[in-house]
PDB file of C-alpha atoms and ligand atoms in Angstrom:
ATOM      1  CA  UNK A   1     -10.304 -16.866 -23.936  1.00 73.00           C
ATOM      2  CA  UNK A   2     -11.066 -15.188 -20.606  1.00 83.00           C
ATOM      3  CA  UNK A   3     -14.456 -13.384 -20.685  1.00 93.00           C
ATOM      4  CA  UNK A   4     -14.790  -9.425 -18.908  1.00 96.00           C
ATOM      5  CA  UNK A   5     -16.098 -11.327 -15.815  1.00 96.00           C
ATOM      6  CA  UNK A   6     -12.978 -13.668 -15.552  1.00 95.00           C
ATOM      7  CA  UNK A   7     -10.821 -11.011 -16.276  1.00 97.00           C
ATOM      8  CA  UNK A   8     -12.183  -8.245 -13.998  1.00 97.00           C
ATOM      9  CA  UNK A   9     -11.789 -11.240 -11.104  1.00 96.00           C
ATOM     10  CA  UNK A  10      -8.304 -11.421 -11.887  1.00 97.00           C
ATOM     11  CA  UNK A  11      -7.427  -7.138 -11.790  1.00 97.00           C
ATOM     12  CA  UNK A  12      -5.507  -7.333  -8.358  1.00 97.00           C
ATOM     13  CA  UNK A  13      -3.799 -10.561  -8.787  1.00 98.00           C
ATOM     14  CA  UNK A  14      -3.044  -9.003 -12.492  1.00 98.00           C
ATOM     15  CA  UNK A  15      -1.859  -6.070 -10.847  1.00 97.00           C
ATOM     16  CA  UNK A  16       0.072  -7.674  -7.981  1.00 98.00           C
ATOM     17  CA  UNK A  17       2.117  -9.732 -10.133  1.00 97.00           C
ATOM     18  CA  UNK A  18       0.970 -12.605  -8.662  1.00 98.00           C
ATOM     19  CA  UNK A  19      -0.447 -14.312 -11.955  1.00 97.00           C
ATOM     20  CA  UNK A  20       1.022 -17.777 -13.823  1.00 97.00           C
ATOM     21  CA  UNK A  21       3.101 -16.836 -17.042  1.00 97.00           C
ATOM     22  CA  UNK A  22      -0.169 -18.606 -18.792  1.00 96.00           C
ATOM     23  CA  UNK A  23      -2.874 -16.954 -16.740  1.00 96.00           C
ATOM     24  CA  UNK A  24      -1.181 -13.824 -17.537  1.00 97.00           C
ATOM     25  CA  UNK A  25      -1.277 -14.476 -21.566  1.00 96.00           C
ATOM     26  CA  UNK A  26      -4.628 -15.447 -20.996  1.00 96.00           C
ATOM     27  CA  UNK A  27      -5.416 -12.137 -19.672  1.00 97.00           C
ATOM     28  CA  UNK A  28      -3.850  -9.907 -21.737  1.00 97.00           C
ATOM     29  CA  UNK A  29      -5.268 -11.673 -24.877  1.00 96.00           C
ATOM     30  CA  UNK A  30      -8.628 -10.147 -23.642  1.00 97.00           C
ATOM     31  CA  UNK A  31      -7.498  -7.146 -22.849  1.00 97.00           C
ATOM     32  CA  UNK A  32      -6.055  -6.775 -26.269  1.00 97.00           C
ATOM     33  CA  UNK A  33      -9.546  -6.759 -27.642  1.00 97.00           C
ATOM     34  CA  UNK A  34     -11.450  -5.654 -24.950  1.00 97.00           C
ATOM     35  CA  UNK A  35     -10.695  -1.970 -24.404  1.00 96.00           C
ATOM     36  CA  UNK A  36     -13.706  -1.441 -21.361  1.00 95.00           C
ATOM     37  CA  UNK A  37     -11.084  -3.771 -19.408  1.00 97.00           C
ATOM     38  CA  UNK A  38      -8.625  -2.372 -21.047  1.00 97.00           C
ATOM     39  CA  UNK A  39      -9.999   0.819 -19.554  1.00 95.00           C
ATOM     40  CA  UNK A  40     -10.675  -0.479 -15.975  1.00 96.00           C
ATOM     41  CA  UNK A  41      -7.183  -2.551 -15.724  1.00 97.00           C
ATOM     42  CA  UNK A  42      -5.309   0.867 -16.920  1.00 95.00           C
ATOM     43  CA  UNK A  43      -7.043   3.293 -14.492  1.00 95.00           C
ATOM     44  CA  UNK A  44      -6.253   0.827 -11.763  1.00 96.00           C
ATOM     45  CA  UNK A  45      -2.920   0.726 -12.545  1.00 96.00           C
ATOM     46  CA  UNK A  46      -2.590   4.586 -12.709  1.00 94.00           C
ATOM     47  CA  UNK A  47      -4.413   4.955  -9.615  1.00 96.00           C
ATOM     48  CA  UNK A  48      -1.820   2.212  -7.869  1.00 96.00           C
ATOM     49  CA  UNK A  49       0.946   4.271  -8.855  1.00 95.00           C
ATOM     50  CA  UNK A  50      -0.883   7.508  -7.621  1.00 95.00           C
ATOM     51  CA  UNK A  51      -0.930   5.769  -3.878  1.00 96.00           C
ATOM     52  CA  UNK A  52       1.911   4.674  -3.944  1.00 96.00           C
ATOM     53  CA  UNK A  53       4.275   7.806  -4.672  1.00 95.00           C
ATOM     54  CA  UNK A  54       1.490  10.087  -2.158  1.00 95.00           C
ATOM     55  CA  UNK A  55       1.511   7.689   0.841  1.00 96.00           C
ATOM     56  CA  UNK A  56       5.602   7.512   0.661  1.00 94.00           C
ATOM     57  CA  UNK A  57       5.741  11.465   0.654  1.00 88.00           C
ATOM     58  CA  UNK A  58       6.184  11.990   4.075  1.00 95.00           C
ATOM     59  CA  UNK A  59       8.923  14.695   5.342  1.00 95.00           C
ATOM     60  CA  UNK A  60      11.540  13.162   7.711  1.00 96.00           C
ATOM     61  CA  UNK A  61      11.668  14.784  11.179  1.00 96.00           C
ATOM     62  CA  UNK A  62      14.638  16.954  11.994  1.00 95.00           C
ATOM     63  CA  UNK A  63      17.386  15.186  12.355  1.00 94.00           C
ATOM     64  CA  UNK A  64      16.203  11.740  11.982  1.00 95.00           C
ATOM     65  CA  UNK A  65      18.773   9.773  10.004  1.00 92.00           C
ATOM     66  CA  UNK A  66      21.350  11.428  12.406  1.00 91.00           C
ATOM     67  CA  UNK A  67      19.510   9.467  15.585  1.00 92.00           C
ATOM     68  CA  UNK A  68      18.990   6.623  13.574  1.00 92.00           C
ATOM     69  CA  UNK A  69      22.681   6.087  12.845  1.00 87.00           C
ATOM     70  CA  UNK A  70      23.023   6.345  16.840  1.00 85.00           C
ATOM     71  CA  UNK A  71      21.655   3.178  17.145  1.00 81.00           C
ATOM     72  CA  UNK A  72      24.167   1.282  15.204  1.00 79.00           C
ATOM     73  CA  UNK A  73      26.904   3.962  17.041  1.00 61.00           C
ATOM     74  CA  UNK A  74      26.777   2.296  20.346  1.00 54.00           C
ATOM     75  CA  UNK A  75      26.801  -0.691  19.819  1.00 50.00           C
ATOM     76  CA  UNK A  76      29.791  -0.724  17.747  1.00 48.00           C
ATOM     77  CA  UNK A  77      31.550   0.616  20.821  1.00 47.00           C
ATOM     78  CA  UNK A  78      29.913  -2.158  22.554  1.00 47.00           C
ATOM     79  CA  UNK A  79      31.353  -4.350  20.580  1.00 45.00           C
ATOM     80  CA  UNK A  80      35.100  -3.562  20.513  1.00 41.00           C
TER      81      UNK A  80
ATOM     82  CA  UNK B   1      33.034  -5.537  12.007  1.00 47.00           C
ATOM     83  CA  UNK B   2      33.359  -4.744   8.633  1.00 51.00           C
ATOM     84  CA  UNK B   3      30.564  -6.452   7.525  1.00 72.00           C
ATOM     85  CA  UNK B   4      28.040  -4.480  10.692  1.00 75.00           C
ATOM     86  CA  UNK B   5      29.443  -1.384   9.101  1.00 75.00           C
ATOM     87  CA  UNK B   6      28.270  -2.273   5.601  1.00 82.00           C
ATOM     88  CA  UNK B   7      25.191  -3.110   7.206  1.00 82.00           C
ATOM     89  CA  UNK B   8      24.707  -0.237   9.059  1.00 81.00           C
ATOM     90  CA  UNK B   9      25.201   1.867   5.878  1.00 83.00           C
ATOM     91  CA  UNK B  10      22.877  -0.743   3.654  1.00 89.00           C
ATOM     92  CA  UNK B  11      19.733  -0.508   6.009  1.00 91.00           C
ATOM     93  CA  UNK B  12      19.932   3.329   5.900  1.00 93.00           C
ATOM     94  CA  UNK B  13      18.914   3.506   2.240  1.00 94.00           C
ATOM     95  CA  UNK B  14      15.577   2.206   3.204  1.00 96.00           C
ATOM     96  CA  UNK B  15      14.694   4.861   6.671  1.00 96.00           C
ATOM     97  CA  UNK B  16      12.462   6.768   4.323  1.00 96.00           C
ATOM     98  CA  UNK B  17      10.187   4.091   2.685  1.00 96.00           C
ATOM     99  CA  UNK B  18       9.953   2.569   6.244  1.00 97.00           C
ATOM    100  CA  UNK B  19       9.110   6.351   8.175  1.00 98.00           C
ATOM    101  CA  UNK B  20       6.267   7.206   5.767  1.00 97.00           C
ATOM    102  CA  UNK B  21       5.087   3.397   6.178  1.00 97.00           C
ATOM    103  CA  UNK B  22       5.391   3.379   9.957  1.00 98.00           C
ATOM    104  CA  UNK B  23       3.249   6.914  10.097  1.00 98.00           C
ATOM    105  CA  UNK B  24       0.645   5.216   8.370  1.00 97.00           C
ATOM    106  CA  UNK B  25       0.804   2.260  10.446  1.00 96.00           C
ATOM    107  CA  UNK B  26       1.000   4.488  13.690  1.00 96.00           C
ATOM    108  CA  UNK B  27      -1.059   7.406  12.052  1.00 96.00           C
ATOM    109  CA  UNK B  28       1.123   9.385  14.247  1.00 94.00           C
ATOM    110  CA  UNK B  29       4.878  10.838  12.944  1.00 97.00           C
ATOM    111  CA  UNK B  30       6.666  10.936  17.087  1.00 97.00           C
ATOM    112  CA  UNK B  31       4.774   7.002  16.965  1.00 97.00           C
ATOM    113  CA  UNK B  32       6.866   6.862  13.772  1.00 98.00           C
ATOM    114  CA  UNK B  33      10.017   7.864  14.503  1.00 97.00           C
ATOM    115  CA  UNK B  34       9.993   5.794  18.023  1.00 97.00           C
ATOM    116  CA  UNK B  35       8.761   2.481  15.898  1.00 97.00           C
ATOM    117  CA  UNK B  36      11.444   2.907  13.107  1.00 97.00           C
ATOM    118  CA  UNK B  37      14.159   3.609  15.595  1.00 96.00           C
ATOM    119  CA  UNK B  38      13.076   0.296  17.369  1.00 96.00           C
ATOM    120  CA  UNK B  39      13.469  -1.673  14.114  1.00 96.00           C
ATOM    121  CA  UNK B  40      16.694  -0.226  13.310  1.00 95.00           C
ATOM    122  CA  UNK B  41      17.749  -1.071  17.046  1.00 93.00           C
ATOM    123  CA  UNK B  42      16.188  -5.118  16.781  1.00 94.00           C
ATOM    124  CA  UNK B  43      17.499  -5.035  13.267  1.00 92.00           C
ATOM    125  CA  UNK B  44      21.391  -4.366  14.703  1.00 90.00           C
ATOM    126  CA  UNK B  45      20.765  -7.063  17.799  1.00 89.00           C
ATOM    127  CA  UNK B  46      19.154  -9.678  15.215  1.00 89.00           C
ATOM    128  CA  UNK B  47      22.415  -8.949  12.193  1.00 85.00           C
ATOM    129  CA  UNK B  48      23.493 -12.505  12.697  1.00 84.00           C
ATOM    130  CA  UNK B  49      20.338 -13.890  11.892  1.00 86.00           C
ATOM    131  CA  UNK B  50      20.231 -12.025   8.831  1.00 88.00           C
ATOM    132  CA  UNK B  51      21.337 -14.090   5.807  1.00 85.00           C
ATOM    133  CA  UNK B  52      23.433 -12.173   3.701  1.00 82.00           C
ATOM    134  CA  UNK B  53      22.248 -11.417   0.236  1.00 81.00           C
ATOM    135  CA  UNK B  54      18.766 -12.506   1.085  1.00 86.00           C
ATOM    136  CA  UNK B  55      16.097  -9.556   0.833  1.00 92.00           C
ATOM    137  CA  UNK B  56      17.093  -6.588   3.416  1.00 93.00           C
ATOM    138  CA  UNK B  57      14.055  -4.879   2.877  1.00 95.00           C
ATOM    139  CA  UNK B  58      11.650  -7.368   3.145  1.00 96.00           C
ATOM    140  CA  UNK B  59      13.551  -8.531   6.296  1.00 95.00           C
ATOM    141  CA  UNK B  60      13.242  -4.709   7.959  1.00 96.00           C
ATOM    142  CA  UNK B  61       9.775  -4.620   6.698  1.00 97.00           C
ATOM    143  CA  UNK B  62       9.363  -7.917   8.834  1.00 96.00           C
ATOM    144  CA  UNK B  63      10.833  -6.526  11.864  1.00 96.00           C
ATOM    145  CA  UNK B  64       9.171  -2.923  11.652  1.00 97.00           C
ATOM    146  CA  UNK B  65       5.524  -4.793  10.920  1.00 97.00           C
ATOM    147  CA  UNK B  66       6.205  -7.434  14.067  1.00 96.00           C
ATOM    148  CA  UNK B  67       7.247  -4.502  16.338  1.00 97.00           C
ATOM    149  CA  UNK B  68       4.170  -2.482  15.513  1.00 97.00           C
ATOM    150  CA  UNK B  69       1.514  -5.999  15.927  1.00 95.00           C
ATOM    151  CA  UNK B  70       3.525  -6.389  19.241  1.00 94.00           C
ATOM    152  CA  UNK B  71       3.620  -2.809  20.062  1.00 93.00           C
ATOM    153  CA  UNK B  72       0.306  -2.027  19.642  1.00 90.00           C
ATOM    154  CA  UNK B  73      -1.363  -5.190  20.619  1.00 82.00           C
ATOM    155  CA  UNK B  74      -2.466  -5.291  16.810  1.00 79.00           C
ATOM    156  CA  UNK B  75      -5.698  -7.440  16.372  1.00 76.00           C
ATOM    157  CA  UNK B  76      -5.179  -9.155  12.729  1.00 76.00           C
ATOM    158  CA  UNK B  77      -6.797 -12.517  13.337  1.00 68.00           C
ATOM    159  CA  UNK B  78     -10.607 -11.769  14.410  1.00 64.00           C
ATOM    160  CA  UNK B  79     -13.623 -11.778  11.795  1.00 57.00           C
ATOM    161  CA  UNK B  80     -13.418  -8.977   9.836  1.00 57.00           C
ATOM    162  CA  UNK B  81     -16.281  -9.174   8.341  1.00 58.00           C
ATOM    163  CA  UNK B  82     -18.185  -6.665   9.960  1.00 66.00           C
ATOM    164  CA  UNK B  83     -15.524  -3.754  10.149  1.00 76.00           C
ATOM    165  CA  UNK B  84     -16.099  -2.598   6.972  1.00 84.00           C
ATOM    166  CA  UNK B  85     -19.164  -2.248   4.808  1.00 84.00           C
ATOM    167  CA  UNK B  86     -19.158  -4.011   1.368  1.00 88.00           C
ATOM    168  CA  UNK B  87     -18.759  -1.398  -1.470  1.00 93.00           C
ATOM    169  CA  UNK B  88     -19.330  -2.300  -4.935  1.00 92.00           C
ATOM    170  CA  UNK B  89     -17.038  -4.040  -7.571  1.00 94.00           C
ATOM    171  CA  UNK B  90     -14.905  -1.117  -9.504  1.00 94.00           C
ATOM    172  CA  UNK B  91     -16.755   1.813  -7.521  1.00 93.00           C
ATOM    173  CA  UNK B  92     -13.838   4.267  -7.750  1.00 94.00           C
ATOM    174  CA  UNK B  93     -13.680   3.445 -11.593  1.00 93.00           C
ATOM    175  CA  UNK B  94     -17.219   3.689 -12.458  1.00 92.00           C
ATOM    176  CA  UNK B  95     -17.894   6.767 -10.943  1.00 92.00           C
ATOM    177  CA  UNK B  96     -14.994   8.613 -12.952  1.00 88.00           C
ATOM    178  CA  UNK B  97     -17.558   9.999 -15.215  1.00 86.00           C
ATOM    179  CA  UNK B  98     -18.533  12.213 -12.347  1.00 86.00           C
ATOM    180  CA  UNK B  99     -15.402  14.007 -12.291  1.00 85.00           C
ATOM    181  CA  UNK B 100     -16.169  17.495 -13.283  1.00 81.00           C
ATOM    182  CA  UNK B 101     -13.427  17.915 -16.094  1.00 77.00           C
ATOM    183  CA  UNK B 102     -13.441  21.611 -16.106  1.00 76.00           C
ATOM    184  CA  UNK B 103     -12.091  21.273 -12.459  1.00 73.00           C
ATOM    185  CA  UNK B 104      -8.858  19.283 -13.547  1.00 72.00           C
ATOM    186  CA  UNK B 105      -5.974  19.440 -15.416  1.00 68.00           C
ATOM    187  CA  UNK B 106      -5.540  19.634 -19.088  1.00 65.00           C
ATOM    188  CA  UNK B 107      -3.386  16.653 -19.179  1.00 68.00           C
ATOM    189  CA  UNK B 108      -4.302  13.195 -19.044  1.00 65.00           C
ATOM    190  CA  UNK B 109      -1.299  11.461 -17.183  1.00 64.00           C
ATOM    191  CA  UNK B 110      -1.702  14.840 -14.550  1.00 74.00           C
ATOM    192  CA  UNK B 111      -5.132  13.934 -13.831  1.00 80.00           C
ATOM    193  CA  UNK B 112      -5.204  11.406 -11.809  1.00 82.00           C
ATOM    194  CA  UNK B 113      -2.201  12.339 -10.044  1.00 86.00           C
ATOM    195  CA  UNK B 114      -3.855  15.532  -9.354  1.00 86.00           C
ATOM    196  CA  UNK B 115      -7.065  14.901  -8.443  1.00 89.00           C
ATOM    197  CA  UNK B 116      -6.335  13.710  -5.142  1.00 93.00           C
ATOM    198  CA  UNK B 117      -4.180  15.359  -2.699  1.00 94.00           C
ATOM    199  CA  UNK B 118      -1.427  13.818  -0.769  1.00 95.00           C
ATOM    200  CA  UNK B 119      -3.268  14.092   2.591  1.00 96.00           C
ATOM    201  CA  UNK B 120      -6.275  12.569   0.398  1.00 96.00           C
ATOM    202  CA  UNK B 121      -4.610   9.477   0.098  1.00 97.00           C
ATOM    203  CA  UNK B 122      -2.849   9.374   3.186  1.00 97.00           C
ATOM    204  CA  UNK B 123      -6.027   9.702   5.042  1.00 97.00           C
ATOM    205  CA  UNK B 124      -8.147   7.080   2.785  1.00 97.00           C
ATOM    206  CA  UNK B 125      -5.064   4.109   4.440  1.00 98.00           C
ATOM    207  CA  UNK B 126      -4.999   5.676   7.848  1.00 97.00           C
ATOM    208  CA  UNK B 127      -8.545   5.550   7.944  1.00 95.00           C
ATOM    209  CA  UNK B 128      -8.580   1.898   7.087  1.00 94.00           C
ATOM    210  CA  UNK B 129      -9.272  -1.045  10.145  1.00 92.00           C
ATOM    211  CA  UNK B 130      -4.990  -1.893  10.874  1.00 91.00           C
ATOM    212  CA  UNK B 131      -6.055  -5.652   9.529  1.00 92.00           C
ATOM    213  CA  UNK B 132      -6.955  -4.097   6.255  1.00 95.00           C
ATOM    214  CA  UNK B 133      -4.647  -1.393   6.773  1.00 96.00           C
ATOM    215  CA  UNK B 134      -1.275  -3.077   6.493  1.00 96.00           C
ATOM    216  CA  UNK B 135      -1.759  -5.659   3.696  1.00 97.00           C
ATOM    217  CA  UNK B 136      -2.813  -2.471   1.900  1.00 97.00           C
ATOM    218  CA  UNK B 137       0.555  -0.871   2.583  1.00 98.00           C
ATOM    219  CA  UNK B 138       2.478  -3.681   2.458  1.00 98.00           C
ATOM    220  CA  UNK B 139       0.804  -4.302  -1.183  1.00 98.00           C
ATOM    221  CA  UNK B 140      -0.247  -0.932  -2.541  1.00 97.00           C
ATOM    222  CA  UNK B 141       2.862   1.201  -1.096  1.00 97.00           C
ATOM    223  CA  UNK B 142       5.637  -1.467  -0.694  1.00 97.00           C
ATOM    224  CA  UNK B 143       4.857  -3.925  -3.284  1.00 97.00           C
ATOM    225  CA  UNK B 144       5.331  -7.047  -1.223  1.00 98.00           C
ATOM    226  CA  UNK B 145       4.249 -10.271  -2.678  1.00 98.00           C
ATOM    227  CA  UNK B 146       1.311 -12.304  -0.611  1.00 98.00           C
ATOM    228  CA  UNK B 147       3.378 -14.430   0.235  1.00 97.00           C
ATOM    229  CA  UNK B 148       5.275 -12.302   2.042  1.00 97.00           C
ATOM    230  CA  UNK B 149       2.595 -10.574   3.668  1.00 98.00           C
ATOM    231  CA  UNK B 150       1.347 -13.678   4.903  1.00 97.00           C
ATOM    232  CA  UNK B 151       4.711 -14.367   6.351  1.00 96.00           C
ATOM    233  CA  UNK B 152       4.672 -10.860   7.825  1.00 96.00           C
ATOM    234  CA  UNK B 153       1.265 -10.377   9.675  1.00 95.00           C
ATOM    235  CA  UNK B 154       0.850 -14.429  10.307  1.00 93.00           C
ATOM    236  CA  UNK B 155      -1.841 -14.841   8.291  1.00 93.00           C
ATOM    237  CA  UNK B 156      -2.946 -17.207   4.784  1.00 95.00           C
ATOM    238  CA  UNK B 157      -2.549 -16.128   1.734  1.00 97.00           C
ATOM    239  CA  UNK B 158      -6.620 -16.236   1.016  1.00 96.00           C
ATOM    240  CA  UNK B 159      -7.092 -13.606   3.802  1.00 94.00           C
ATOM    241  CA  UNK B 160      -4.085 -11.662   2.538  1.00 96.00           C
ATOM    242  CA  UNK B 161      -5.698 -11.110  -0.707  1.00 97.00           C
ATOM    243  CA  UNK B 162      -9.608 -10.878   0.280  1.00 94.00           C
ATOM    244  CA  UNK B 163      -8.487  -8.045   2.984  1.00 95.00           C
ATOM    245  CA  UNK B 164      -6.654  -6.356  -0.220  1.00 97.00           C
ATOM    246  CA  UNK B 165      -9.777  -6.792  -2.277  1.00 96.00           C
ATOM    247  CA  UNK B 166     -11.810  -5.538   0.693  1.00 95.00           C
ATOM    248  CA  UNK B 167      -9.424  -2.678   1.820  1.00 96.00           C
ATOM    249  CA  UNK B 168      -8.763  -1.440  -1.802  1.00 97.00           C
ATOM    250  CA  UNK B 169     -12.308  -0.981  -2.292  1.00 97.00           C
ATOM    251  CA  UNK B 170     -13.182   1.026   0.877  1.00 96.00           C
ATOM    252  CA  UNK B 171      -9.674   2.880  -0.380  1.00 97.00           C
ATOM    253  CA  UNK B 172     -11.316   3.902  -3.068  1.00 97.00           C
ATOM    254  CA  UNK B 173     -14.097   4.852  -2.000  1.00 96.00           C
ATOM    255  CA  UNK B 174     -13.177   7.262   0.891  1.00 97.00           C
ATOM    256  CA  UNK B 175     -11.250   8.811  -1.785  1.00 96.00           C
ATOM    257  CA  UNK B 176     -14.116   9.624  -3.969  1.00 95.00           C
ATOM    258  CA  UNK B 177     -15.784  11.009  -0.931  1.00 96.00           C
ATOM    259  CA  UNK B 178     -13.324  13.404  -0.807  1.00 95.00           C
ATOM    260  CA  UNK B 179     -13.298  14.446  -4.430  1.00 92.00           C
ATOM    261  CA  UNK B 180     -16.215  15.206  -3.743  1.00 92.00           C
ATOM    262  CA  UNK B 181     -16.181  16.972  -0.696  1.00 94.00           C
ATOM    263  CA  UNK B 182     -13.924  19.609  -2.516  1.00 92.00           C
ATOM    264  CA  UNK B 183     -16.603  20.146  -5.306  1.00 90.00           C
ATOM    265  CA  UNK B 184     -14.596  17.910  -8.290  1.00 89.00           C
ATOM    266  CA  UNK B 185     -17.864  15.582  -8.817  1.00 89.00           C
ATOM    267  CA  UNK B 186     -21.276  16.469 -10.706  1.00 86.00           C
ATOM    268  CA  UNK B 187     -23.301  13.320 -10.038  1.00 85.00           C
ATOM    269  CA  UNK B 188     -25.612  14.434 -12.342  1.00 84.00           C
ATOM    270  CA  UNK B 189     -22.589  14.036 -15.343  1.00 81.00           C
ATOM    271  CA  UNK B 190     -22.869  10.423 -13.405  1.00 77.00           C
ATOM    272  CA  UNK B 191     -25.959   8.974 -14.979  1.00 67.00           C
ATOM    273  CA  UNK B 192     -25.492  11.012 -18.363  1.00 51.00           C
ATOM    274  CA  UNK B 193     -22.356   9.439 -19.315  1.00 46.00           C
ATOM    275  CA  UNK B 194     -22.838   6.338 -17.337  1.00 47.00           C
ATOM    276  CA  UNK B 195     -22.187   3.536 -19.816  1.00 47.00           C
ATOM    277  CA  UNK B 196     -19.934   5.865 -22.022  1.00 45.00           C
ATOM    278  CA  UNK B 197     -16.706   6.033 -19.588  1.00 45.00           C
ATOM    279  CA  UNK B 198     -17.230   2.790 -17.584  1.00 46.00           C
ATOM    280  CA  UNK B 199     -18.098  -0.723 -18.629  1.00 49.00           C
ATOM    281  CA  UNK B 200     -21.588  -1.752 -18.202  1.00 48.00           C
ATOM    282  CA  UNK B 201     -21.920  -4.169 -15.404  1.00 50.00           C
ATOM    283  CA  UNK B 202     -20.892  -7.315 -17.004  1.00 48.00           C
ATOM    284  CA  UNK B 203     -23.668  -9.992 -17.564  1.00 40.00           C
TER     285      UNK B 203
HETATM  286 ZN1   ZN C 301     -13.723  -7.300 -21.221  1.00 93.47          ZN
END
């Protein structure tokens, strides 16, 4: 089985998804009996999420989506 | 026709996800607006070239992250080792001891969402070097795969993830800095509990 140094190495690719079915086993075995992994892989996780709904939570300008849609508008004119 | 109108409709779903993206790429919301409208307008020249029922996201992603490397003369192949200093291994996590708990809220799955602000974490990517800057959005904030990072900024997959690792790390650690800026650490709570809410440095 995967020791805490092995495992810590493999947090973002964990994380990212970007782990073989087997690699993945491997590291959830330790983490099953490991819980200071446990800890760090679950606070990274958290904290992804965190990012991840603050950095999309941007207010759209004034009429945005309205000029967006103009530039599918002419050209569809164009095109006829 | 019909299908450009379906198209037109399908790309809109994703103008949000690719605004907030672009302001953190541009660090600047007119930049924003003027790079998203760009994409939009290559996207509608470039619909035969899109393969229907591939992925439309990751193909706008593609166009809005060439545009801005174009745009903005976007330097993502030089050294990087010297733009940003080396933190530690797990420094955000290790230092979570510090966190004055009196300071933050009651519940546990609040906390962390709380104990940054919005601008917090917008400002800990912005500040980030743009080659470490978009893998970390493209990964952290879009959920792209490496492999299509690499495809998007033109780079191997070994640099994709060691700029992540990299980026993350300085992420992480601009963000403690400004917990503690607003008075949410005690170091001193730091070396009492050290040990008791992190994992020892393993051997
Ligand atoms: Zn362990």
């Amino acid at each position: 089985m995967a020791d805490c140094q092995e495992t810590l190495n493999e947090l973002d690719r964990f994380l990212d998804s970007e782990l073989s079915p087997g690699d993945k086993e491997e590291i959830m075995g330790h983490l099953s009996v490991c819980t200071d992994c446990q800890g760090a892989f679950q606070f990274h996780a958290e904290l992804r999420e965190v990012v991840k709904k603050k950095a999309l939570a941007d207010e759209l300008p004034d009429g945005f989506l309205d000029r967006l849609k103009n530039c599918f508008g002419d050209q569809i004119l164009d095109d006829h | 026709m019909e299908a450009r109108e379906n198209f037109s409709a399908d790309v809109m779903q994703y103008a949000p996800q690719l605004f907030s993206t672009a302001v953190r790429m541009t660090r600047n919301r007119a930049d924003a607006e003027d790079l998203v409208q760009e994409t939009y307008l290559k996207a509608w020249r470039a619909f035969d070239s899109y393969e229907q029922g591939t992925n439309l996201r990751a193909w706008l992603f593609r166009i809005m992250t060439n545009t801005y490397i174009n745009k903005y003369n976007a330097k993502l192949r030089r050294p990087d080792e010297t733009e940003l200093d080396d933190v530690e291994e797990l420094y955000l996590f290790r230092r979570m001891g510090a966190f004055d708990q009196s300071k933050m809220s009651a519940s546990a799955e609040d906390q962390m969402f709380e104990l940054f602000t919005d601008d917090e974490v917008k400002s800990a990517i912005e500040d980030l070097p743009e080659s470490f800057r978009l893998p970390v959005l493209l990964s952290d904030v879009e959920g792209f795969s490496y492999k299509e990072i690499s495809e998007m900024l033109d780079v191997p997959i070994g640099t994709v993830m060691s700029r992540l690792h990299r980026g993350r790390k300085t992420m992480h650690k601009r963000l403690y800095q400004y917990a503690k800026d607003r008075g949410l650490v005690n170091e001193a709570l730091l070396v009492e509990t050290d040990g008791a809410s992190a994992p020892s440095q393993p051997e």
